[in-house]
XYZ file of C-alpha atoms in Angstrom:
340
model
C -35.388 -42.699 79.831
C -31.928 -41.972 78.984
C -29.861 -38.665 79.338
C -28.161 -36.954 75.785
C -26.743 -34.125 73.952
C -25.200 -32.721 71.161
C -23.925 -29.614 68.719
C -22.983 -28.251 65.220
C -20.897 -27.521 61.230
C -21.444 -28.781 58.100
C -19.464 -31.760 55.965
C -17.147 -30.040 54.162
C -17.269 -26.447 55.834
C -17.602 -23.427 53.219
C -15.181 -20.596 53.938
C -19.089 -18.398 54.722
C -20.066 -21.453 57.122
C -16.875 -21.519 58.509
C -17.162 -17.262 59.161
C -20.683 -17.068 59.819
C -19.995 -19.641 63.118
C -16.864 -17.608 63.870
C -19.093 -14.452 63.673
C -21.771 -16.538 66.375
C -19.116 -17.274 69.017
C -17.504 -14.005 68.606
C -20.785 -12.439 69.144
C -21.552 -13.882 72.512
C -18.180 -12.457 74.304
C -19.178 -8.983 74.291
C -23.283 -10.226 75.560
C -23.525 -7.978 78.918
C -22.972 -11.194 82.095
C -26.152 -9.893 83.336
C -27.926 -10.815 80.349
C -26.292 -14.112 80.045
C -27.186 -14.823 84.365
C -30.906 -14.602 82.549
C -30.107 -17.824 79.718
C -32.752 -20.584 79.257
C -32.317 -23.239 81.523
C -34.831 -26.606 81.692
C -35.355 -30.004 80.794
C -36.399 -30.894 77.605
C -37.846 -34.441 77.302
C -37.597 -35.835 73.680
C -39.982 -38.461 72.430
C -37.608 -40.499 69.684
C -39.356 -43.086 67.039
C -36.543 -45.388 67.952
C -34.170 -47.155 70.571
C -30.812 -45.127 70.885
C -29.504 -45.737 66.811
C -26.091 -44.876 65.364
C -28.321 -42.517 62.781
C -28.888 -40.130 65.855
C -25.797 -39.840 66.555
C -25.846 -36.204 67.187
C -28.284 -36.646 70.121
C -26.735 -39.459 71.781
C -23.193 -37.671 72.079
C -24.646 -35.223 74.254
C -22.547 -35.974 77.381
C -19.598 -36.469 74.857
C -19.847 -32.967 73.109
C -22.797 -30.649 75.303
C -24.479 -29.156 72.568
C -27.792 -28.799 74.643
C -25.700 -28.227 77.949
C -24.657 -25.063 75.747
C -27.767 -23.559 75.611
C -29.112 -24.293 79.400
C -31.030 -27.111 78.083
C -31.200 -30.567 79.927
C -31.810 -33.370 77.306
C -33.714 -36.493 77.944
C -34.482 -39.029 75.321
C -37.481 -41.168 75.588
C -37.041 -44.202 73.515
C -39.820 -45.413 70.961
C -41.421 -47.600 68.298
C -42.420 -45.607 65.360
C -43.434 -41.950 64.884
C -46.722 -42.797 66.156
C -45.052 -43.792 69.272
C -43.203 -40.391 69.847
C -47.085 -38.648 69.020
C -48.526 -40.623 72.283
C -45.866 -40.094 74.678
C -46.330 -36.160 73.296
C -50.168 -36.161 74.123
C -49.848 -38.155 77.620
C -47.324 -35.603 78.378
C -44.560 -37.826 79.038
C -42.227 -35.426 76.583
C -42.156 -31.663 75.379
C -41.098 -32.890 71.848
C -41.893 -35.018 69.556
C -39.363 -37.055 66.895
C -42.308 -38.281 64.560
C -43.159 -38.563 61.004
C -45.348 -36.242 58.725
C -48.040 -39.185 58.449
C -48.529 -39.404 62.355
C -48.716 -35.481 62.357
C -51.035 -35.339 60.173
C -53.170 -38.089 61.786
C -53.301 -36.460 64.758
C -54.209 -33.408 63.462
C -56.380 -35.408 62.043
C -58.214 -36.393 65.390
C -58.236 -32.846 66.181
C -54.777 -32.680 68.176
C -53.625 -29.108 69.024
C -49.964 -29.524 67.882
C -47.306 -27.421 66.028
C -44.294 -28.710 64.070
C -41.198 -26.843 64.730
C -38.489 -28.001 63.066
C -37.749 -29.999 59.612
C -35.473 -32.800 60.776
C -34.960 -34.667 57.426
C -36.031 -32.650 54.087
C -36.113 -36.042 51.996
C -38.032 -39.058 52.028
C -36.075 -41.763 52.920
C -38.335 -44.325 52.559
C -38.672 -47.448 51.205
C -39.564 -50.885 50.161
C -37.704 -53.926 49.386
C -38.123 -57.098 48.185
C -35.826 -60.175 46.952
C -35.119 -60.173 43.320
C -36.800 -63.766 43.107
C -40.165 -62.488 44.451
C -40.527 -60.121 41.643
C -41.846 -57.088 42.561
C -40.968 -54.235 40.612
C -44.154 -51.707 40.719
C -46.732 -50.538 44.108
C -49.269 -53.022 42.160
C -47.459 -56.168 42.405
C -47.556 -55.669 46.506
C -51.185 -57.272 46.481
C -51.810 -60.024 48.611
C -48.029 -59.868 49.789
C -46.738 -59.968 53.273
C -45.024 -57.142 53.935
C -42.732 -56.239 56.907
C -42.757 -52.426 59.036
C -40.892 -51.648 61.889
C -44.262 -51.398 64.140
C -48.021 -49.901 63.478
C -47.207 -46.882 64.386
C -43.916 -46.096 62.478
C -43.460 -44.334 59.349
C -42.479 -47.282 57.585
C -46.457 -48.398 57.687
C -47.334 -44.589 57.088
C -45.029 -44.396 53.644
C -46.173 -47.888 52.509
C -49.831 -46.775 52.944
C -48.816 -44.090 50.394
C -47.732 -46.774 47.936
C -50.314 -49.096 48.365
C -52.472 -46.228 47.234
C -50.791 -45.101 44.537
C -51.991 -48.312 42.756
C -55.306 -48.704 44.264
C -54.911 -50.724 46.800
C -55.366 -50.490 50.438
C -53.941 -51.850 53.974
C -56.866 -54.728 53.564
C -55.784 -56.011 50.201
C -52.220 -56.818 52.016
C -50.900 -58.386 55.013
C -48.446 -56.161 57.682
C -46.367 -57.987 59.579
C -44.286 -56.179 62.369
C -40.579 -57.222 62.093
C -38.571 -54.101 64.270
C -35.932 -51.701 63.158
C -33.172 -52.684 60.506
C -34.756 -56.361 60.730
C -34.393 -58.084 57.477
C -34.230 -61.359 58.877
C -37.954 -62.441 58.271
C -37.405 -60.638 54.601
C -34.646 -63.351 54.179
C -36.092 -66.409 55.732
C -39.109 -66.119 53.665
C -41.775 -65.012 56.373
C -42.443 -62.084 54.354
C -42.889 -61.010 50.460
C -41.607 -57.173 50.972
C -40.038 -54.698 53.824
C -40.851 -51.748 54.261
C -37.406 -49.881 55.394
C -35.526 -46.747 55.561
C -32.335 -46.162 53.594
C -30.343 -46.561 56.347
C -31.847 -49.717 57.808
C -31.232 -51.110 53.871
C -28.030 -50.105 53.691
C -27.179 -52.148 57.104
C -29.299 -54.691 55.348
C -26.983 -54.333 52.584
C -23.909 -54.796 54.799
C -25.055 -57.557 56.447
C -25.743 -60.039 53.549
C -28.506 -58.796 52.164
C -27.864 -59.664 48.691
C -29.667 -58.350 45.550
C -33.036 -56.690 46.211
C -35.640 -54.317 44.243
C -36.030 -51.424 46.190
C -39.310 -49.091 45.185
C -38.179 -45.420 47.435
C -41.807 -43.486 48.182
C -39.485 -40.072 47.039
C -40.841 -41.600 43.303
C -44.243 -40.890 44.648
C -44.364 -38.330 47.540
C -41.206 -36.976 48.265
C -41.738 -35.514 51.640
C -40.037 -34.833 54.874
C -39.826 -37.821 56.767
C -39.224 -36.442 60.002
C -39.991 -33.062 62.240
C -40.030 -31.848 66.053
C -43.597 -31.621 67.033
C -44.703 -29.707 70.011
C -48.218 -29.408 71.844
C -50.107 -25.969 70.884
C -50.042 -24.752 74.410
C -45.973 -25.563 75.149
C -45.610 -23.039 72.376
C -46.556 -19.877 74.705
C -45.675 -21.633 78.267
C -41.844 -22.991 76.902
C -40.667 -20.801 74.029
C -37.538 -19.635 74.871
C -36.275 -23.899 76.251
C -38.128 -24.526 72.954
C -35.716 -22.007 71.094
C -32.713 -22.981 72.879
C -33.468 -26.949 71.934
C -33.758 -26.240 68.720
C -30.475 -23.989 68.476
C -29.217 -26.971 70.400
C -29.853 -29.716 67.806
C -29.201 -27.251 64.823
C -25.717 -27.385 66.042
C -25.527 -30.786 66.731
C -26.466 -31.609 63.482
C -24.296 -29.364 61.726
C -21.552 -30.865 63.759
C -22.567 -33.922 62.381
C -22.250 -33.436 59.122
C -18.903 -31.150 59.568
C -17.562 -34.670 61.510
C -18.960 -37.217 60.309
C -15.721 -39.466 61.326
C -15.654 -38.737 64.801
C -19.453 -39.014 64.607
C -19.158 -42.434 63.940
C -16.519 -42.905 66.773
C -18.744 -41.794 68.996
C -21.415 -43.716 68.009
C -19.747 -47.369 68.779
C -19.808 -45.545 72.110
C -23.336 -44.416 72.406
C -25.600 -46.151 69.972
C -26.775 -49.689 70.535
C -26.069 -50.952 67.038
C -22.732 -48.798 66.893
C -20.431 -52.022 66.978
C -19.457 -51.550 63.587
C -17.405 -48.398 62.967
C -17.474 -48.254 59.218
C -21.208 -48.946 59.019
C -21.563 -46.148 61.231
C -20.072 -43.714 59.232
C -22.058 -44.823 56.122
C -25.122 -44.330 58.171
C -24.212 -41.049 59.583
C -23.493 -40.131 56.021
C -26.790 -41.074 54.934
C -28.406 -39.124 57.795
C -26.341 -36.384 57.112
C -27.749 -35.983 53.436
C -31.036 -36.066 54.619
C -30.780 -33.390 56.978
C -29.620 -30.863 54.250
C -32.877 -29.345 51.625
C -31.823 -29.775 47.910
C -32.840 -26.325 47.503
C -30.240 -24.925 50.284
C -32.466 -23.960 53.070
C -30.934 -23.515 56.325
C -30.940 -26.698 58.551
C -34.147 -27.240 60.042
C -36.226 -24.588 57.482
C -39.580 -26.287 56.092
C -40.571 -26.248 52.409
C -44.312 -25.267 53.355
C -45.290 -26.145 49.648
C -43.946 -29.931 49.902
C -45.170 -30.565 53.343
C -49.045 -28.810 51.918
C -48.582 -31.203 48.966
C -47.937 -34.387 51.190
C -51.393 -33.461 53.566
C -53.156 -33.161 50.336
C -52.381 -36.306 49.490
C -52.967 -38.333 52.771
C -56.226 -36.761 52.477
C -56.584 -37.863 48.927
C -55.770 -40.966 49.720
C -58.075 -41.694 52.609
C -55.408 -41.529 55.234
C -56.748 -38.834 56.775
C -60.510 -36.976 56.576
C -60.309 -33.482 57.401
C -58.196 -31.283 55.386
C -55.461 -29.711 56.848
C -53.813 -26.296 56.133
C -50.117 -26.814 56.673
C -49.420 -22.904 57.312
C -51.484 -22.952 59.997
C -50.079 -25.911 62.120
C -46.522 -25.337 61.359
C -44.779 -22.615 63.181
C -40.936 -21.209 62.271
C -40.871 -18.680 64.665
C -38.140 -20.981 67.040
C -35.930 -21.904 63.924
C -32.293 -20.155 65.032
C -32.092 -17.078 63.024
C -35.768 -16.897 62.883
């Protein structure tokens, strides 16, 4: 497990953003010290879908910036492979939150998993697959009998692609998965398989790195959906509320920092994140992330579109992914969102 932090503004600061922070620092001076002797303090153990990456930035420059050491929180991230990955070490209790995937949610919810999502991390899909121009494959349908790479079983790259295979009939059995790891387009290259299945940012390092000319086929064309939230056991809800609130305040301003710094962002990141070595494919990454944090209707940071999210469990449902139904209202719970 590794220790991390981090804190908050957005990319090009509006003269409100810029007062309504202003008004949020000013506001804690005059907090009575007796009320501020009671703040939240505790470890929070965070379950990632990934190794330490350059596109969470904003939690690895946690002893660079404190955004969590801020709000009494101790941050530990617990590395992973896929969203399914951050799910398990949830349930076994290894972590307090989860950094997973709508998909895995929802197929644990599935199994009957007492769990609440917390926080919308990325609004957007970002999603995709992508496939060498020569291997023609334009359209979900041409994918059968096709080798196609995800990041591991249990990411959300094999969750979205599930979604695509469906939308033109076909299932996981009429194709073959082949794990390659995160932003791996080697195998893509050398011909061991057809199609990837990626997110924007790994293609755009794939881009950087030689890729060449691809077809790309996002799953926003056929369920645009969050493609990440903070999931939390049922029962941490009552027993760790006010850490739980604090985290989230925590990342909420690490994210916004993010986005208001993008450039020192990606400074930090050849510090912090494994496959920071590149500076200026950093900063495209973090600008990437960045969008994807942000709703296209202008909700706050971390505010869920209940309707989208209802639409995408619908859909798993429809498409065999899951068997129960699932009301979305009922398993998601904004009562911890900052300002809430």
């Amino acid at each position: 497990m590794t220790s991390i932090k981090t804190a908050s503004m957005p990319a090009s600061p509006t003269r409100r953003a810029l007062l309504t922070a202003a008004t949020g620092l000013a506001a804690t001076s005059w907090i009575p010290r007796a009320a501020r002797a009671q703040a939240v303090s505790g470890t929070v153990t965070l379950a990632g879908w990934s190794k330490p990456i350059s596109e969470i930035t904003n939690l690895l420059v946690e002893p660079d910036k404190g955004f969590f050491k801020a709000q009494g929180v101790n941050l530990v991230y617990l590395p992973g492979a896929g969203g399914g990955d951050a799910i398990r070490n949830l349930l076994s209790g290894q972590a307090d939150v989860a950094f997973t995937d709508p998909g895995s949610f929802f197929m644990a919810l599935d199994k009957g998993e007492k769990l609440r999502a917390i926080y919308d991390i990325y609004p957007q899909n970002v999603f995709n697959v992508v496939s060498l121009k020569s291997a023609n494959i334009t359209k979900p349908a041409d994918l059968k009998g096709k080798r196609i790479g995800v990041y591991s079983l249990s990411s959300g790259t094999r969750q979205n692609l599930l979604v695509m295979l469906h939308q033109a009939g076909l299932s996981e059995s009429d194709v073959e998965i082949v794990v390659t790891g995160v932003l791996n387009f080697a195998p893509l290259l050398q011909g061991q398989v057809d199609a990837t299945a990626a997110t924007d940012t790994g293609l755009l390092v794939g881009r950087k790195r030689g890729l060449g000319e691809v077809n790309v086929m996002p799953v926003s064309d056929y369920l645009n959906v969050s493609s990440d939230l903070f999931v939390v056991r049922e029962a941490a809800l009552a027993q760790k509320q006010p850490l739980l609130r604090a985290f989230l305040k925590a990342y909420r301003d690490s994210a916004a920092w993010m986005i208001a710094q993008p450039e020192e962002a990606a400074t930090l990141a050849g510090k912090r994140a494994i496959d920071g070595t590149d500076r200026a494919i950093n900063l495209d990454v973090i600008q990437l992330r960045n969008a994807a944090s942000q709703s296209p209707s202008g909700r706050p940071l971390g505010a869920f579109d209940l309707q989208s999210l209802q639409k995408a469990a619908d859909a798993y449902r429809a498409l065999g992914l899951i068997q129960h139904p699932i009301d979305v209202a009922a398993v998601v719970d904004t009562g911890l969102l900052p300002g809430a």
